[in-house]
Amino acid sequence: MPRSRTWVVVASLSASVGVSILIIGTAVTEGLGTGNDLAGIVAAVATLIPLAWTVISATRSGADTEDPAELLAAAVSEQWEKAARERGLVRPHPLPVWWRRSKSPVAGPVTATTETTPSGARFDPLPGLGSVHREHLEEGDAAALHTVYGGLASGRLLLLGPAGSGKSSAAILLLREALRFREHASGEHRARIPVPVMFTLHGWTPETAVTDWLTDKLVENYPMFRGRREHAAKLVVTGRVAVFLDGLDEMPEYLRSSALTALADAPFRLVVTSRIDEALTTAKTTILTGSVALEIQPVPSETAAKYLLEPLVDPPPPSWKVLVEHLTGGSDSAVGNALDNPLTLSLLRDVYGSTEPVDELLDTTRFPTSTDIDNHLLDHAIHAAYRPRPGRPPPPYTAEAAHRTLRYLASRMTAAGTRDLAWWQLPRLASENPTAATPLFPKQLRLAPSALRYGLMHGLPAGPATGLAIWLKTGPTAELVALVTALAVGLIGGGLFGLVLGLVSSAQDSKEVERGVRGPVEVWVQDRRAGLTYGITMGLAGSLSTGLLTGYTVGFAAGATVGIVVGLGLGTLTTFSGFASSSTTASFARLSIAHRTPPRMILFLEDARARNLLRTVGPLYQFRHAEIQDRLASTSTEQPAREAGAPD
């Protein structure tokens, strides 16, 4: 809303509130219990309620003129550019993506994805791209993958591969390319290009319509849709978003078939990732109708060697030279089979420094299979992240403490059946029966402030007590109508106070659309500030109401004492019982005592993210590699012989 218009609304609001207070004050001064004062009070309230709707509507109107798709595109781009940097997909140069059409029985005939039906193609090619035919689906690189995504008539794409093959990375790179393609399109064409968004399938059951679930995900993930759910719903049902769903294999097996059935008729372009084994199992009963399945191919040995040597000096250290020569020698070995995927290659670079004996992996006695090499690297990833390095500050946590904490978190997340770690859900994850349901935000931050809620929480507690104090001051022998009127005056006065606060808050909240995506720390800080604000406000309301009541009836000293005690108690109770950051802080302390985890868990999680052990997706943490979570969870009931030791 323009600044001048804001000041007009604020001035009108101030005038209306002033008139209302004047009417109520006059009524109270001239005598309680008459018909005039009640009529004045009603008139005051009547002037304020319509103004509430005027303020809220006016402040929202400016934001509603912007295209929700453009706001969403900017937020998605910011979110996934950050995620790509955290995952190492930007620098160093990422491993190239190469795919082939799957020969496994996981999808229907190719003609169902490429040919136009009698009623026409379900999805026209994106502006600037041509239709995709059978010959375009045999194999290709990342650029060809975007061509398939944008030209496939069915709009249904499956990205498959074994664990660690880079399915999620390929999906993120495809999403970034789709965003760039849309950004560079002309204004007329851009409106016909959907905004790609990416979510995990965790938490969805096909009992909920996929359009409703995705609308909720947009509202929860992207603050510009707070209070504007209808905008998010319209983008979904009109196909102005393209949806990337990561991790079909993470869904319970009994839900996958019904999920694919529900997704088949979704009104938007769709990209789904899954491990190949789980896709084969699901395809025995149900396939994603109209989809083409593309398998991410192993990394060629020459490409792997170039990737490993890129951060090293030239010529490389002797141990690395021996490993690379073996890798490119063409022999079938455990090392060659292990280092054919992005996961193991990135772990190898993380675990072994340039001067360390990386050629020990060639010892077939210690590492007879590729699985042994994978487990060795997974087991030492945490130690490598917390290894002191020359020229850098010492790590704030020991490798043993980090390993113990991450192993505990991995075991609880696995027990809950989730890859997502929300800090406000840690108390529930730590319980005996953790649930898989994880709301994206603490309840307080998912609700926009409203005048009614402010009135109930802040204004009304002081109202009845103030009214009773007025009546007691006039004398307990006053007639009953005076008591009722005094209570009504106090109640309405308190309600007006809260309503004013609510209107100001609503105007401030809706003056500008939030454009960014909040990370875990931002959500933590916002929740703490909200908790302190509500606690202080409720404390003051309780202190004033009880202080006035006691002061009128007993005396000033007693009123001040009671008001301070009640205010502190009510403020503390409100802060700790109603806000996740406060209650979770207490649970961090309990976890620290019971499991020797860091008492300031948020700082630890951020440090682990900075060391590339965790990553963030909006306000949630995830292990950088799902295989690290699985490996840690599998060892949670036993103490490894070398919990966090360095490579031998």
mmCIF file of C-alpha atoms in Angstrom, residues 427-592:
data_model
loop_
_atom_site.group_PDB
_atom_site.id
_atom_site.type_symbol
_atom_site.label_atom_id
_atom_site.label_comp_id
_atom_site.label_asym_id
_atom_site.label_seq_id
_atom_site.Cartn_x
_atom_site.Cartn_y
_atom_site.Cartn_z
ATOM 1 C CA PRO A 427 10.820 -32.812 21.997
ATOM 2 C CA ARG A 428 8.429 -35.113 20.139
ATOM 3 C CA LEU A 429 11.245 -36.884 18.297
ATOM 4 C CA ALA A 430 12.889 -37.547 21.654
ATOM 5 C CA SER A 431 9.744 -39.155 23.050
ATOM 6 C CA GLU A 432 9.165 -42.886 23.229
ATOM 7 C CA ASN A 433 6.699 -42.820 20.330
ATOM 8 C CA PRO A 434 7.826 -40.183 17.830
ATOM 9 C CA THR A 435 5.385 -39.476 15.042
ATOM 10 C CA ALA A 436 6.150 -38.819 11.405
ATOM 11 C CA ALA A 437 3.871 -35.782 11.184
ATOM 12 C CA THR A 438 6.023 -32.639 11.128
ATOM 13 C CA PRO A 439 4.300 -29.264 10.642
ATOM 14 C CA LEU A 440 6.502 -26.943 8.641
ATOM 15 C CA PHE A 441 6.280 -24.085 11.124
ATOM 16 C CA PRO A 442 5.513 -23.675 14.814
ATOM 17 C CA LYS A 443 1.819 -23.038 15.203
ATOM 18 C CA GLN A 444 2.322 -19.427 16.262
ATOM 19 C CA LEU A 445 4.236 -18.548 13.098
ATOM 20 C CA ARG A 446 1.770 -20.244 10.759
ATOM 21 C CA LEU A 447 -1.020 -17.886 11.880
ATOM 22 C CA ALA A 448 -0.994 -14.259 10.850
ATOM 23 C CA PRO A 449 -1.827 -11.793 13.645
ATOM 24 C CA SER A 450 -5.485 -10.760 13.732
ATOM 25 C CA ALA A 451 -7.390 -8.067 15.541
ATOM 26 C CA LEU A 452 -9.694 -10.607 17.169
ATOM 27 C CA ARG A 453 -6.834 -12.707 18.496
ATOM 28 C CA TYR A 454 -5.066 -9.658 19.880
ATOM 29 C CA GLY A 455 -8.277 -8.519 21.500
ATOM 30 C CA LEU A 456 -8.773 -11.854 23.217
ATOM 31 C CA MET A 457 -5.166 -12.295 24.321
ATOM 32 C CA HIS A 458 -4.209 -8.755 25.293
ATOM 33 C CA GLY A 459 -7.236 -6.567 25.807
ATOM 34 C CA LEU A 460 -9.799 -8.791 27.508
ATOM 35 C CA PRO A 461 -7.729 -9.981 30.518
ATOM 36 C CA ALA A 462 -7.622 -6.408 31.813
ATOM 37 C CA GLY A 463 -11.262 -5.609 31.034
ATOM 38 C CA PRO A 464 -13.327 -7.479 33.654
ATOM 39 C CA ALA A 465 -10.837 -6.743 36.430
ATOM 40 C CA THR A 466 -10.839 -3.043 35.589
ATOM 41 C CA GLY A 467 -14.622 -2.959 35.527
ATOM 42 C CA LEU A 468 -14.834 -4.707 38.890
ATOM 43 C CA ALA A 469 -12.306 -2.263 40.331
ATOM 44 C CA ILE A 470 -14.455 0.675 39.179
ATOM 45 C CA TRP A 471 -17.511 -0.819 40.830
ATOM 46 C CA LEU A 472 -15.688 -1.528 44.091
ATOM 47 C CA LYS A 473 -14.387 2.022 44.123
ATOM 48 C CA THR A 474 -17.939 3.397 43.903
ATOM 49 C CA GLY A 475 -18.906 1.144 46.788
ATOM 50 C CA PRO A 476 -20.170 -2.446 47.042
ATOM 51 C CA THR A 477 -23.616 -1.159 47.988
ATOM 52 C CA ALA A 478 -24.154 0.299 44.540
ATOM 53 C CA GLU A 479 -27.051 -1.127 42.657
ATOM 54 C CA LEU A 480 -26.620 -4.228 40.471
ATOM 55 C CA VAL A 481 -27.022 -2.363 37.202
ATOM 56 C CA ALA A 482 -23.950 -0.298 38.089
ATOM 57 C CA LEU A 483 -21.939 -3.501 38.563
ATOM 58 C CA VAL A 484 -23.052 -4.886 35.213
ATOM 59 C CA THR A 485 -22.345 -1.594 33.469
ATOM 60 C CA ALA A 486 -18.905 -1.296 35.085
ATOM 61 C CA LEU A 487 -18.015 -4.799 33.944
ATOM 62 C CA ALA A 488 -19.278 -4.007 30.435
ATOM 63 C CA VAL A 489 -17.233 -0.803 30.327
ATOM 64 C CA GLY A 490 -14.106 -2.636 31.410
ATOM 65 C CA LEU A 491 -14.739 -5.501 28.990
ATOM 66 C CA ILE A 492 -15.341 -3.250 26.012
ATOM 67 C CA GLY A 493 -12.464 -0.978 26.967
ATOM 68 C CA GLY A 494 -10.125 -3.941 27.127
ATOM 69 C CA GLY A 495 -11.504 -5.281 23.865
ATOM 70 C CA LEU A 496 -10.966 -1.937 22.163
ATOM 71 C CA PHE A 497 -7.392 -1.841 23.431
ATOM 72 C CA GLY A 498 -6.741 -5.268 21.991
ATOM 73 C CA LEU A 499 -8.558 -4.420 18.780
ATOM 74 C CA VAL A 500 -6.354 -1.381 18.239
ATOM 75 C CA LEU A 501 -3.250 -3.505 18.757
ATOM 76 C CA GLY A 502 -4.621 -6.082 16.350
ATOM 77 C CA LEU A 503 -5.385 -3.538 13.652
ATOM 78 C CA VAL A 504 -1.946 -1.991 13.885
ATOM 79 C CA SER A 505 -0.338 -5.434 13.785
ATOM 80 C CA SER A 506 -2.495 -6.561 10.838
ATOM 81 C CA ALA A 507 -1.631 -3.400 8.935
ATOM 82 C CA GLN A 508 2.065 -3.885 9.567
ATOM 83 C CA ASP A 509 1.900 -7.607 8.764
ATOM 84 C CA SER A 510 0.172 -7.155 5.437
ATOM 85 C CA LYS A 511 1.813 -3.910 4.321
ATOM 86 C CA GLU A 512 4.443 -5.802 2.367
ATOM 87 C CA VAL A 513 4.489 -9.331 1.037
ATOM 88 C CA GLU A 514 7.238 -11.496 2.507
ATOM 89 C CA ARG A 515 9.326 -12.596 -0.440
ATOM 90 C CA GLY A 516 12.027 -14.783 1.036
ATOM 91 C CA VAL A 517 12.027 -18.302 2.425
ATOM 92 C CA ARG A 518 12.839 -18.479 6.102
ATOM 93 C CA GLY A 519 15.583 -20.817 7.225
ATOM 94 C CA PRO A 520 15.737 -22.634 10.582
ATOM 95 C CA VAL A 521 17.623 -19.829 12.333
ATOM 96 C CA GLU A 522 15.253 -17.151 11.002
ATOM 97 C CA VAL A 523 12.262 -19.134 12.246
ATOM 98 C CA TRP A 524 13.977 -19.590 15.631
ATOM 99 C CA VAL A 525 14.692 -15.862 15.986
ATOM 100 C CA GLN A 526 11.192 -14.889 14.885
ATOM 101 C CA ASP A 527 9.595 -17.320 17.324
ATOM 102 C CA ARG A 528 11.759 -16.045 20.184
ATOM 103 C CA ARG A 529 10.831 -12.457 19.427
ATOM 104 C CA ALA A 530 7.158 -13.346 19.214
ATOM 105 C CA GLY A 531 7.388 -15.226 22.508
ATOM 106 C CA LEU A 532 9.024 -12.303 24.268
ATOM 107 C CA THR A 533 6.503 -9.850 22.811
ATOM 108 C CA TYR A 534 3.504 -11.920 23.841
ATOM 109 C CA GLY A 535 5.000 -12.674 27.238
ATOM 110 C CA ILE A 536 5.715 -9.025 27.999
ATOM 111 C CA THR A 537 2.292 -7.914 26.750
ATOM 112 C CA MET A 538 0.404 -10.554 28.711
ATOM 113 C CA GLY A 539 2.544 -9.818 31.748
ATOM 114 C CA LEU A 540 1.718 -6.113 31.552
ATOM 115 C CA ALA A 541 -1.994 -6.819 31.031
ATOM 116 C CA GLY A 542 -2.098 -9.146 34.021
ATOM 117 C CA SER A 543 -0.007 -6.788 36.123
ATOM 118 C CA LEU A 544 -2.185 -3.754 35.380
ATOM 119 C CA SER A 545 -5.509 -5.524 35.852
ATOM 120 C CA THR A 546 -4.642 -7.239 39.132
ATOM 121 C CA GLY A 547 -2.649 -4.249 40.352
ATOM 122 C CA LEU A 548 -5.551 -1.851 39.754
ATOM 123 C CA LEU A 549 -8.046 -4.203 41.350
ATOM 124 C CA THR A 550 -5.916 -4.744 44.440
ATOM 125 C CA GLY A 551 -4.917 -1.087 44.598
ATOM 126 C CA TYR A 552 -8.529 0.131 44.549
ATOM 127 C CA THR A 553 -9.649 -2.281 47.237
ATOM 128 C CA VAL A 554 -6.598 -2.661 49.525
ATOM 129 C CA GLY A 555 -4.014 -0.021 48.770
ATOM 130 C CA PHE A 556 -1.269 1.107 46.433
ATOM 131 C CA ALA A 557 1.565 -0.898 47.991
ATOM 132 C CA ALA A 558 -0.365 -4.144 47.937
ATOM 133 C CA GLY A 559 -1.590 -3.467 44.411
ATOM 134 C CA ALA A 560 1.941 -2.858 43.120
ATOM 135 C CA THR A 561 3.236 -6.034 44.774
ATOM 136 C CA VAL A 562 0.418 -8.245 43.500
ATOM 137 C CA GLY A 563 0.630 -6.708 40.027
ATOM 138 C CA ILE A 564 4.360 -7.380 39.702
ATOM 139 C CA VAL A 565 4.082 -10.978 40.921
ATOM 140 C CA VAL A 566 1.101 -11.788 38.688
ATOM 141 C CA GLY A 567 2.664 -10.027 35.681
ATOM 142 C CA LEU A 568 5.925 -11.922 35.954
ATOM 143 C CA GLY A 569 4.135 -15.237 36.405
ATOM 144 C CA LEU A 570 1.664 -14.703 33.567
ATOM 145 C CA GLY A 571 4.358 -13.402 31.200
ATOM 146 C CA THR A 572 6.665 -16.332 31.909
ATOM 147 C CA LEU A 573 3.849 -18.866 31.579
ATOM 148 C CA THR A 574 2.730 -17.376 28.259
ATOM 149 C CA THR A 575 6.252 -17.366 26.832
ATOM 150 C CA PHE A 576 7.168 -20.908 27.810
ATOM 151 C CA SER A 577 3.831 -22.629 27.260
ATOM 152 C CA GLY A 578 2.829 -20.997 23.985
ATOM 153 C CA PHE A 579 6.043 -20.632 21.971
ATOM 154 C CA ALA A 580 8.167 -23.402 20.545
ATOM 155 C CA SER A 581 11.560 -21.741 20.947
ATOM 156 C CA SER A 582 11.066 -21.343 24.701
ATOM 157 C CA SER A 583 9.727 -24.829 25.369
ATOM 158 C CA THR A 584 12.283 -26.392 23.030
ATOM 159 C CA THR A 585 15.125 -24.656 24.862
ATOM 160 C CA ALA A 586 14.089 -26.528 27.989
ATOM 161 C CA SER A 587 14.035 -29.818 26.059
ATOM 162 C CA PHE A 588 17.556 -29.096 24.750
ATOM 163 C CA ALA A 589 18.730 -28.940 28.346
ATOM 164 C CA ARG A 590 17.028 -32.259 29.155
ATOM 165 C CA LEU A 591 18.596 -33.912 26.089
ATOM 166 C CA SER A 592 21.984 -32.562 27.112
#
